[in-house]
PDB file of C-alpha atoms in Angstrom:
ATOM      1  CA  MET A 234     159.804 -17.254  37.304  1.00 75.00           C
ATOM      2  CA  ALA A 235     160.301 -14.648  34.580  1.00 92.00           C
ATOM      3  CA  LEU A 236     159.100 -11.129  35.314  1.00 96.00           C
ATOM      4  CA  LEU A 237     156.878 -10.899  32.288  1.00 97.00           C
ATOM      5  CA  GLU A 238     155.525 -13.934  30.424  1.00 97.00           C
ATOM      6  CA  VAL A 239     153.506 -13.825  27.284  1.00 97.00           C
ATOM      7  CA  HIS A 240     152.013 -17.245  26.455  1.00 97.00           C
ATOM      8  CA  ASP A 241     150.509 -18.114  22.974  1.00 97.00           C
ATOM      9  CA  ILE A 242     148.501 -14.861  22.738  1.00 97.00           C
ATOM     10  CA  HIS A 243     146.033 -14.265  19.782  1.00 98.00           C
ATOM     11  CA  THR A 244     144.855 -10.711  19.440  1.00 96.00           C
ATOM     12  CA  TYR A 245     142.481  -9.164  16.906  1.00 95.00           C
ATOM     13  CA  TYR A 246     141.541  -5.614  15.741  1.00 89.00           C
ATOM     14  CA  GLY A 247     138.080  -6.192  14.687  1.00 87.00           C
ATOM     15  CA  GLU A 248     138.110  -9.042  12.267  1.00 88.00           C
ATOM     16  CA  ALA A 249     141.894  -8.583  11.538  1.00 92.00           C
ATOM     17  CA  TYR A 250     143.848 -11.486  13.183  1.00 95.00           C
ATOM     18  CA  VAL A 251     147.076  -9.842  14.196  1.00 95.00           C
ATOM     19  CA  LEU A 252     148.942 -11.763  16.766  1.00 95.00           C
ATOM     20  CA  GLN A 253     148.847 -15.425  15.965  1.00 95.00           C
ATOM     21  CA  GLY A 254     150.239 -17.315  18.880  1.00 96.00           C
ATOM     22  CA  LEU A 255     152.997 -15.169  20.118  1.00 96.00           C
ATOM     23  CA  SER A 256     155.032 -16.082  23.099  1.00 96.00           C
ATOM     24  CA  LEU A 257     157.981 -14.410  24.719  1.00 96.00           C
ATOM     25  CA  THR A 258     159.599 -13.771  28.242  1.00 96.00           C
ATOM     26  CA  VAL A 259     161.381 -10.930  30.029  1.00 97.00           C
ATOM     27  CA  GLU A 260     163.638 -11.943  32.963  1.00 95.00           C
ATOM     28  CA  GLN A 261     164.448  -9.655  35.821  1.00 94.00           C
ATOM     29  CA  GLY A 262     167.161  -7.145  34.869  1.00 93.00           C
ATOM     30  CA  GLN A 263     166.985  -8.195  31.176  1.00 95.00           C
ATOM     31  CA  ILE A 264     166.531  -6.107  28.000  1.00 96.00           C
ATOM     32  CA  VAL A 265     164.639  -8.102  25.479  1.00 97.00           C
ATOM     33  CA  GLY A 266     164.400  -6.894  21.879  1.00 96.00           C
ATOM     34  CA  LEU A 267     161.330  -7.327  19.609  1.00 96.00           C
ATOM     35  CA  LEU A 268     162.441  -6.594  15.992  1.00 94.00           C
ATOM     36  CA  GLY A 269     160.435  -6.434  12.769  1.00 92.00           C
ATOM     37  CA  ARG A 270     159.266  -4.393   9.875  1.00 89.00           C
ATOM     38  CA  ASN A 271     156.343  -2.041  10.146  1.00 88.00           C
ATOM     39  CA  GLY A 272     152.963  -3.725  10.220  1.00 89.00           C
ATOM     40  CA  VAL A 273     154.110  -7.104  11.594  1.00 93.00           C
ATOM     41  CA  GLY A 274     152.290  -6.702  15.057  1.00 94.00           C
ATOM     42  CA  LYS A 275     155.014  -4.988  17.371  1.00 94.00           C
ATOM     43  CA  THR A 276     152.708  -2.262  18.617  1.00 93.00           C
ATOM     44  CA  THR A 277     149.757  -4.728  18.804  1.00 95.00           C
ATOM     45  CA  LEU A 278     151.786  -6.733  21.264  1.00 96.00           C
ATOM     46  CA  VAL A 279     152.642  -3.696  23.303  1.00 96.00           C
ATOM     47  CA  ASN A 280     148.827  -2.849  23.422  1.00 96.00           C
ATOM     48  CA  SER A 281     148.081  -6.423  24.401  1.00 97.00           C
ATOM     49  CA  ILE A 282     150.561  -6.344  27.315  1.00 97.00           C
ATOM     50  CA  ILE A 283     149.577  -2.858  28.585  1.00 96.00           C
ATOM     51  CA  GLY A 284     145.842  -3.639  28.382  1.00 95.00           C
ATOM     52  CA  PHE A 285     144.703  -1.411  25.470  1.00 95.00           C
ATOM     53  CA  THR A 286     143.819  -4.452  23.306  1.00 94.00           C
ATOM     54  CA  PRO A 287     143.543  -7.591  25.320  1.00 95.00           C
ATOM     55  CA  PRO A 288     144.140 -10.788  23.510  1.00 96.00           C
ATOM     56  CA  LYS A 289     141.222 -13.155  22.818  1.00 96.00           C
ATOM     57  CA  ARG A 290     143.294 -16.172  23.653  1.00 96.00           C
ATOM     58  CA  GLY A 291     146.410 -16.906  25.560  1.00 97.00           C
ATOM     59  CA  ARG A 292     147.781 -15.611  28.875  1.00 97.00           C
ATOM     60  CA  ILE A 293     150.004 -12.689  29.979  1.00 98.00           C
ATOM     61  CA  LEU A 294     151.617 -12.971  33.388  1.00 97.00           C
ATOM     62  CA  PHE A 295     153.485 -10.192  35.214  1.00 97.00           C
ATOM     63  CA  LYS A 296     155.340 -10.958  38.368  1.00 95.00           C
ATOM     64  CA  GLY A 297     153.393 -14.259  38.464  1.00 95.00           C
ATOM     65  CA  ASP A 298     149.948 -12.552  38.273  1.00 96.00           C
ATOM     66  CA  ASP A 299     147.579 -12.986  35.338  1.00 97.00           C
ATOM     67  CA  ILE A 300     147.091  -9.534  33.725  1.00 97.00           C
ATOM     68  CA  THR A 301     145.583 -10.857  30.493  1.00 97.00           C
ATOM     69  CA  ALA A 302     142.335  -9.025  31.000  1.00 94.00           C
ATOM     70  CA  ALA A 303     143.562  -6.301  33.234  1.00 95.00           C
ATOM     71  CA  SER A 304     142.890  -2.678  32.418  1.00 94.00           C
ATOM     72  CA  SER A 305     145.923  -0.312  31.389  1.00 93.00           C
ATOM     73  CA  PHE A 306     145.388   1.461  34.718  1.00 91.00           C
ATOM     74  CA  ALA A 307     145.722  -1.753  36.693  1.00 94.00           C
ATOM     75  CA  THR A 308     148.698  -2.902  34.640  1.00 95.00           C
ATOM     76  CA  VAL A 309     150.559   0.300  35.196  1.00 92.00           C
ATOM     77  CA  ARG A 310     149.715   0.207  38.955  1.00 91.00           C
ATOM     78  CA  ALA A 311     151.098  -3.352  39.119  1.00 93.00           C
ATOM     79  CA  GLY A 312     154.420  -2.004  37.837  1.00 93.00           C
ATOM     80  CA  MET A 313     154.379  -1.984  33.970  1.00 95.00           C
ATOM     81  CA  GLY A 314     155.640   1.175  32.353  1.00 94.00           C
ATOM     82  CA  LEU A 315     155.207   2.455  28.759  1.00 95.00           C
ATOM     83  CA  VAL A 316     157.046   4.686  26.482  1.00 95.00           C
ATOM     84  CA  PRO A 317     154.641   4.746  23.594  1.00 92.00           C
ATOM     85  CA  GLN A 318     155.373   5.029  19.920  1.00 88.00           C
ATOM     86  CA  GLY A 319     155.057   8.624  18.851  1.00 84.00           C
ATOM     87  CA  ARG A 320     155.763   9.922  22.485  1.00 87.00           C
ATOM     88  CA  ARG A 321     152.414  11.156  23.167  1.00 90.00           C
ATOM     89  CA  ILE A 322     153.406  13.795  25.599  1.00 92.00           C
ATOM     90  CA  PHE A 323     151.165  16.461  26.841  1.00 92.00           C
ATOM     91  CA  PRO A 324     151.865  19.518  24.509  1.00 93.00           C
ATOM     92  CA  THR A 325     150.510  22.321  26.642  1.00 95.00           C
ATOM     93  CA  LEU A 326     152.001  21.151  29.855  1.00 96.00           C
ATOM     94  CA  SER A 327     155.620  22.089  30.953  1.00 96.00           C
ATOM     95  CA  VAL A 328     158.351  19.502  31.118  1.00 96.00           C
ATOM     96  CA  ALA A 329     157.990  19.410  34.841  1.00 96.00           C
ATOM     97  CA  GLU A 330     154.200  18.913  34.690  1.00 96.00           C
ATOM     98  CA  ASN A 331     154.504  16.114  32.108  1.00 95.00           C
ATOM     99  CA  LEU A 332     156.691  14.215  34.582  1.00 96.00           C
ATOM    100  CA  GLN A 333     154.687  15.058  37.648  1.00 93.00           C
ATOM    101  CA  VAL A 334     151.452  13.815  36.204  1.00 91.00           C
ATOM    102  CA  ALA A 335     152.878  10.422  35.851  1.00 89.00           C
ATOM    103  CA  GLU A 336     154.473  10.218  39.399  1.00 85.00           C
ATOM    104  CA  ARG A 337     153.823   6.988  41.204  1.00 80.00           C
ATOM    105  CA  SER A 338     155.570   6.928  44.583  1.00 73.00           C
ATOM    106  CA  THR A 339     155.518   3.047  45.106  1.00 68.00           C
ATOM    107  CA  GLY A 340     158.101   0.898  43.369  1.00 61.00           C
ATOM    108  CA  ARG A 341     161.523  -0.267  44.213  1.00 67.00           C
ATOM    109  CA  HIS A 342     163.443   1.855  41.714  1.00 72.00           C
ATOM    110  CA  GLY A 343     162.644   5.199  43.432  1.00 83.00           C
ATOM    111  CA  TRP A 344     162.366   7.446  40.457  1.00 90.00           C
ATOM    112  CA  THR A 345     161.901  11.168  41.172  1.00 91.00           C
ATOM    113  CA  LEU A 346     162.017  14.476  39.228  1.00 93.00           C
ATOM    114  CA  GLU A 347     165.656  14.864  40.235  1.00 93.00           C
ATOM    115  CA  ARG A 348     166.711  11.421  39.131  1.00 94.00           C
ATOM    116  CA  VAL A 349     165.068  12.038  35.685  1.00 95.00           C
ATOM    117  CA  TYR A 350     166.882  15.260  35.470  1.00 96.00           C
ATOM    118  CA  THR A 351     170.147  13.585  36.263  1.00 95.00           C
ATOM    119  CA  LEU A 352     169.556  11.080  33.555  1.00 94.00           C
ATOM    120  CA  PHE A 353     168.474  13.788  31.095  1.00 94.00           C
ATOM    121  CA  PRO A 354     170.126  17.193  31.952  1.00 94.00           C
ATOM    122  CA  ARG A 355     168.519  18.769  28.954  1.00 93.00           C
ATOM    123  CA  LEU A 356     165.087  18.313  30.629  1.00 96.00           C
ATOM    124  CA  ALA A 357     166.232  19.960  33.815  1.00 96.00           C
ATOM    125  CA  GLU A 358     167.402  23.021  31.630  1.00 95.00           C
ATOM    126  CA  ARG A 359     163.846  23.143  30.042  1.00 94.00           C
ATOM    127  CA  ARG A 360     161.766  22.153  32.993  1.00 93.00           C
ATOM    128  CA  ARG A 361     159.434  25.151  32.751  1.00 96.00           C
ATOM    129  CA  GLN A 362     159.309  24.973  29.017  1.00 95.00           C
ATOM    130  CA  ARG A 363     156.003  23.879  27.269  1.00 96.00           C
ATOM    131  CA  ALA A 364     156.464  20.246  25.847  1.00 94.00           C
ATOM    132  CA  ARG A 365     155.317  21.193  22.480  1.00 94.00           C
ATOM    133  CA  THR A 366     158.232  23.628  22.029  1.00 95.00           C
ATOM    134  CA  LEU A 367     160.829  20.899  22.586  1.00 94.00           C
ATOM    135  CA  SER A 368     162.875  19.350  19.804  1.00 92.00           C
ATOM    136  CA  GLY A 369     162.029  15.778  18.770  1.00 90.00           C
ATOM    137  CA  GLY A 370     164.978  14.333  20.757  1.00 90.00           C
ATOM    138  CA  GLU A 371     163.895  16.185  23.846  1.00 93.00           C
ATOM    139  CA  GLN A 372     160.385  15.000  23.539  1.00 95.00           C
ATOM    140  CA  GLN A 373     161.578  11.525  23.303  1.00 94.00           C
ATOM    141  CA  MET A 374     163.708  12.072  26.599  1.00 94.00           C
ATOM    142  CA  LEU A 375     160.582  13.484  28.132  1.00 96.00           C
ATOM    143  CA  ALA A 376     158.554  10.389  27.061  1.00 96.00           C
ATOM    144  CA  ILE A 377     161.078   8.130  28.530  1.00 96.00           C
ATOM    145  CA  GLY A 378     161.246  10.191  31.755  1.00 96.00           C
ATOM    146  CA  ARG A 379     157.496  10.206  32.108  1.00 96.00           C
ATOM    147  CA  GLY A 380     157.606   6.371  31.822  1.00 95.00           C
ATOM    148  CA  LEU A 381     160.216   6.203  34.528  1.00 95.00           C
ATOM    149  CA  MET A 382     158.078   8.465  36.848  1.00 94.00           C
ATOM    150  CA  THR A 383     155.633   5.534  37.198  1.00 93.00           C
ATOM    151  CA  ASN A 384     158.389   3.786  38.944  1.00 93.00           C
ATOM    152  CA  PRO A 385     157.996   0.569  36.819  1.00 95.00           C
ATOM    153  CA  ASP A 386     159.544  -2.903  37.348  1.00 94.00           C
ATOM    154  CA  CYS A 387     159.283  -3.481  33.640  1.00 96.00           C
ATOM    155  CA  LEU A 388     159.455  -0.722  31.049  1.00 97.00           C
ATOM    156  CA  ILE A 389     158.170  -1.168  27.546  1.00 97.00           C
ATOM    157  CA  MET A 390     159.734   1.109  24.889  1.00 96.00           C
ATOM    158  CA  ASP A 391     158.002   1.313  21.587  1.00 94.00           C
ATOM    159  CA  GLU A 392     160.203   2.530  18.737  1.00 92.00           C
ATOM    160  CA  PRO A 393     162.237   4.863  20.849  1.00 91.00           C
ATOM    161  CA  SER A 394     164.588   5.840  17.953  1.00 90.00           C
ATOM    162  CA  GLU A 395     161.776   6.752  15.418  1.00 87.00           C
ATOM    163  CA  GLY A 396     162.354  10.005  13.773  1.00 85.00           C
ATOM    164  CA  LEU A 397     165.512  10.962  15.640  1.00 85.00           C
ATOM    165  CA  ALA A 398     168.848  12.238  14.162  1.00 86.00           C
ATOM    166  CA  PRO A 399     171.624   9.905  14.744  1.00 87.00           C
ATOM    167  CA  ILE A 400     173.394  12.147  17.316  1.00 86.00           C
ATOM    168  CA  ILE A 401     170.165  12.332  19.341  1.00 87.00           C
ATOM    169  CA  ILE A 402     169.675   8.486  19.063  1.00 89.00           C
ATOM    170  CA  GLN A 403     173.144   8.014  20.687  1.00 88.00           C
ATOM    171  CA  GLY A 404     172.145  10.042  23.698  1.00 88.00           C
ATOM    172  CA  VAL A 405     168.844   8.044  24.129  1.00 89.00           C
ATOM    173  CA  TRP A 406     170.741   4.811  23.773  1.00 92.00           C
ATOM    174  CA  GLU A 407     173.320   5.910  26.319  1.00 91.00           C
ATOM    175  CA  ALA A 408     170.354   6.583  28.760  1.00 92.00           C
ATOM    176  CA  ILE A 409     168.818   3.237  28.145  1.00 92.00           C
ATOM    177  CA  ALA A 410     172.274   1.670  28.778  1.00 92.00           C
ATOM    178  CA  LYS A 411     172.338   3.385  32.219  1.00 93.00           C
ATOM    179  CA  LEU A 412     168.877   1.955  32.984  1.00 93.00           C
ATOM    180  CA  ARG A 413     170.191  -1.479  32.149  1.00 90.00           C
ATOM    181  CA  GLN A 414     173.057  -0.924  34.572  1.00 90.00           C
ATOM    182  CA  GLU A 415     170.533  -0.053  37.239  1.00 89.00           C
ATOM    183  CA  GLY A 416     168.825  -3.433  36.735  1.00 90.00           C
ATOM    184  CA  LEU A 417     165.515  -2.123  35.049  1.00 94.00           C
ATOM    185  CA  SER A 418     163.922  -4.803  32.849  1.00 96.00           C
ATOM    186  CA  ILE A 419     163.057  -3.507  29.431  1.00 97.00           C
ATOM    187  CA  LEU A 420     161.061  -4.817  26.473  1.00 97.00           C
ATOM    188  CA  LEU A 421     162.564  -2.748  23.610  1.00 97.00           C
ATOM    189  CA  VAL A 422     160.447  -2.716  20.530  1.00 95.00           C
ATOM    190  CA  GLU A 423     162.452  -1.332  17.605  1.00 91.00           C
ATOM    191  CA  GLN A 424     162.508  -1.445  13.812  1.00 87.00           C
ATOM    192  CA  ASN A 425     166.157  -0.650  13.593  1.00 87.00           C
ATOM    193  CA  ALA A 426     167.977  -3.828  14.274  1.00 88.00           C
ATOM    194  CA  SER A 427     171.477  -2.571  14.124  1.00 88.00           C
ATOM    195  CA  LEU A 428     170.608  -0.123  16.966  1.00 87.00           C
ATOM    196  CA  ALA A 429     168.677  -2.472  19.141  1.00 90.00           C
ATOM    197  CA  ILE A 430     171.386  -5.258  19.154  1.00 89.00           C
ATOM    198  CA  GLN A 431     173.800  -2.846  20.863  1.00 88.00           C
ATOM    199  CA  LEU A 432     171.717  -3.089  24.144  1.00 91.00           C
ATOM    200  CA  VAL A 433     169.642  -6.173  24.281  1.00 95.00           C
ATOM    201  CA  ASP A 434     170.325  -9.450  26.011  1.00 95.00           C
ATOM    202  CA  TYR A 435     168.026 -11.544  23.837  1.00 96.00           C
ATOM    203  CA  VAL A 436     166.066 -10.864  20.708  1.00 96.00           C
ATOM    204  CA  HIS A 437     162.908 -12.103  19.004  1.00 96.00           C
ATOM    205  CA  VAL A 438     161.952 -11.253  15.297  1.00 95.00           C
ATOM    206  CA  LEU A 439     158.291 -10.822  14.470  1.00 95.00           C
ATOM    207  CA  GLU A 440     156.700 -11.476  11.132  1.00 94.00           C
ATOM    208  CA  LYS A 441     152.920 -11.592  10.533  1.00 93.00           C
ATOM    209  CA  GLY A 442     152.071 -11.617  14.212  1.00 94.00           C
ATOM    210  CA  ARG A 443     154.438 -14.642  15.115  1.00 94.00           C
ATOM    211  CA  VAL A 444     157.934 -14.946  16.355  1.00 96.00           C
ATOM    212  CA  VAL A 445     159.942 -16.355  13.669  1.00 95.00           C
ATOM    213  CA  HIS A 446     163.472 -16.244  15.230  1.00 94.00           C
ATOM    214  CA  SER A 447     164.786 -16.043  18.767  1.00 95.00           C
ATOM    215  CA  SER A 448     168.393 -15.786  19.863  1.00 95.00           C
ATOM    216  CA  THR A 449     171.174 -13.743  21.347  1.00 95.00           C
ATOM    217  CA  PRO A 450     171.950 -10.542  19.338  1.00 93.00           C
ATOM    218  CA  GLN A 451     175.157 -12.042  18.307  1.00 94.00           C
ATOM    219  CA  GLU A 452     173.480 -15.017  16.783  1.00 94.00           C
ATOM    220  CA  LEU A 453     170.995 -12.880  14.960  1.00 93.00           C
ATOM    221  CA  TRP A 454     173.751 -10.621  13.429  1.00 91.00           C
ATOM    222  CA  ALA A 455     175.492 -13.880  12.081  1.00 92.00           C
ATOM    223  CA  ASN A 456     172.336 -15.091  10.521  1.00 91.00           C
ATOM    224  CA  ASP A 457     172.122 -13.400   7.017  1.00 90.00           C
ATOM    225  CA  GLU A 458     169.015 -15.192   6.008  1.00 91.00           C
ATOM    226  CA  ILE A 459     166.910 -13.991   8.977  1.00 91.00           C
ATOM    227  CA  LYS A 460     168.484 -10.464   8.486  1.00 89.00           C
ATOM    228  CA  SER A 461     167.629 -10.172   4.923  1.00 88.00           C
ATOM    229  CA  GLY A 462     164.406 -12.059   4.989  1.00 86.00           C
ATOM    230  CA  TYR A 463     162.647 -10.394   7.900  1.00 86.00           C
ATOM    231  CA  LEU A 464     164.616  -7.173   8.710  1.00 88.00           C
ATOM    232  CA  GLY A 465     165.645  -6.026   5.311  1.00 80.00           C
ATOM    233  CA  ILE A 466     169.303  -5.881   6.111  1.00 76.00           C
TER     234      ILE A 466
END
């Protein structure tokens, strides 16, 4: 049984038909990449899984339980974590307060403030600093740390490299690699395919709300037709 199973979901924003029969799975300990240009439905999928925009048809199973119509609160309580696009940290709270507000003591991974500070030493140095005064890279580290503080069994990361300088991206990618070594399951939603394939075990390419290609990252990188047609590479 897969950890996360998305079966033939159809999601709308008002009258806009966004996800048109999308399916994918995330196995325990696996990093699965979801790639595609802007506007193809990647964030809509995130919102469908987490409970912000439930699908009108199809099923979403998490640890064998049906969460298709579950609230976002119930989904997170079940063990689903989210690092949202745009970070969405609390700007007037300190680094430590941003982490503490998300703290969930249950969960097998045992994330604490000190573990997050070990993963991101820069956050430890700035623990009393207000989040709005952090650099973009530091804010992304904080967003990831906040997601980990919910002690998820599966962490969804929506565009974690967005707006970051290459040297900062490298640090974030090294942190994700450490999470992989610890066996955390991750759905990595990313526009930058060349970055994503460095980490993922399996990859799906999305176009107009449908999965148009699924393969290992090596197979994707060898497929010039898919790269040029759907990823602009």
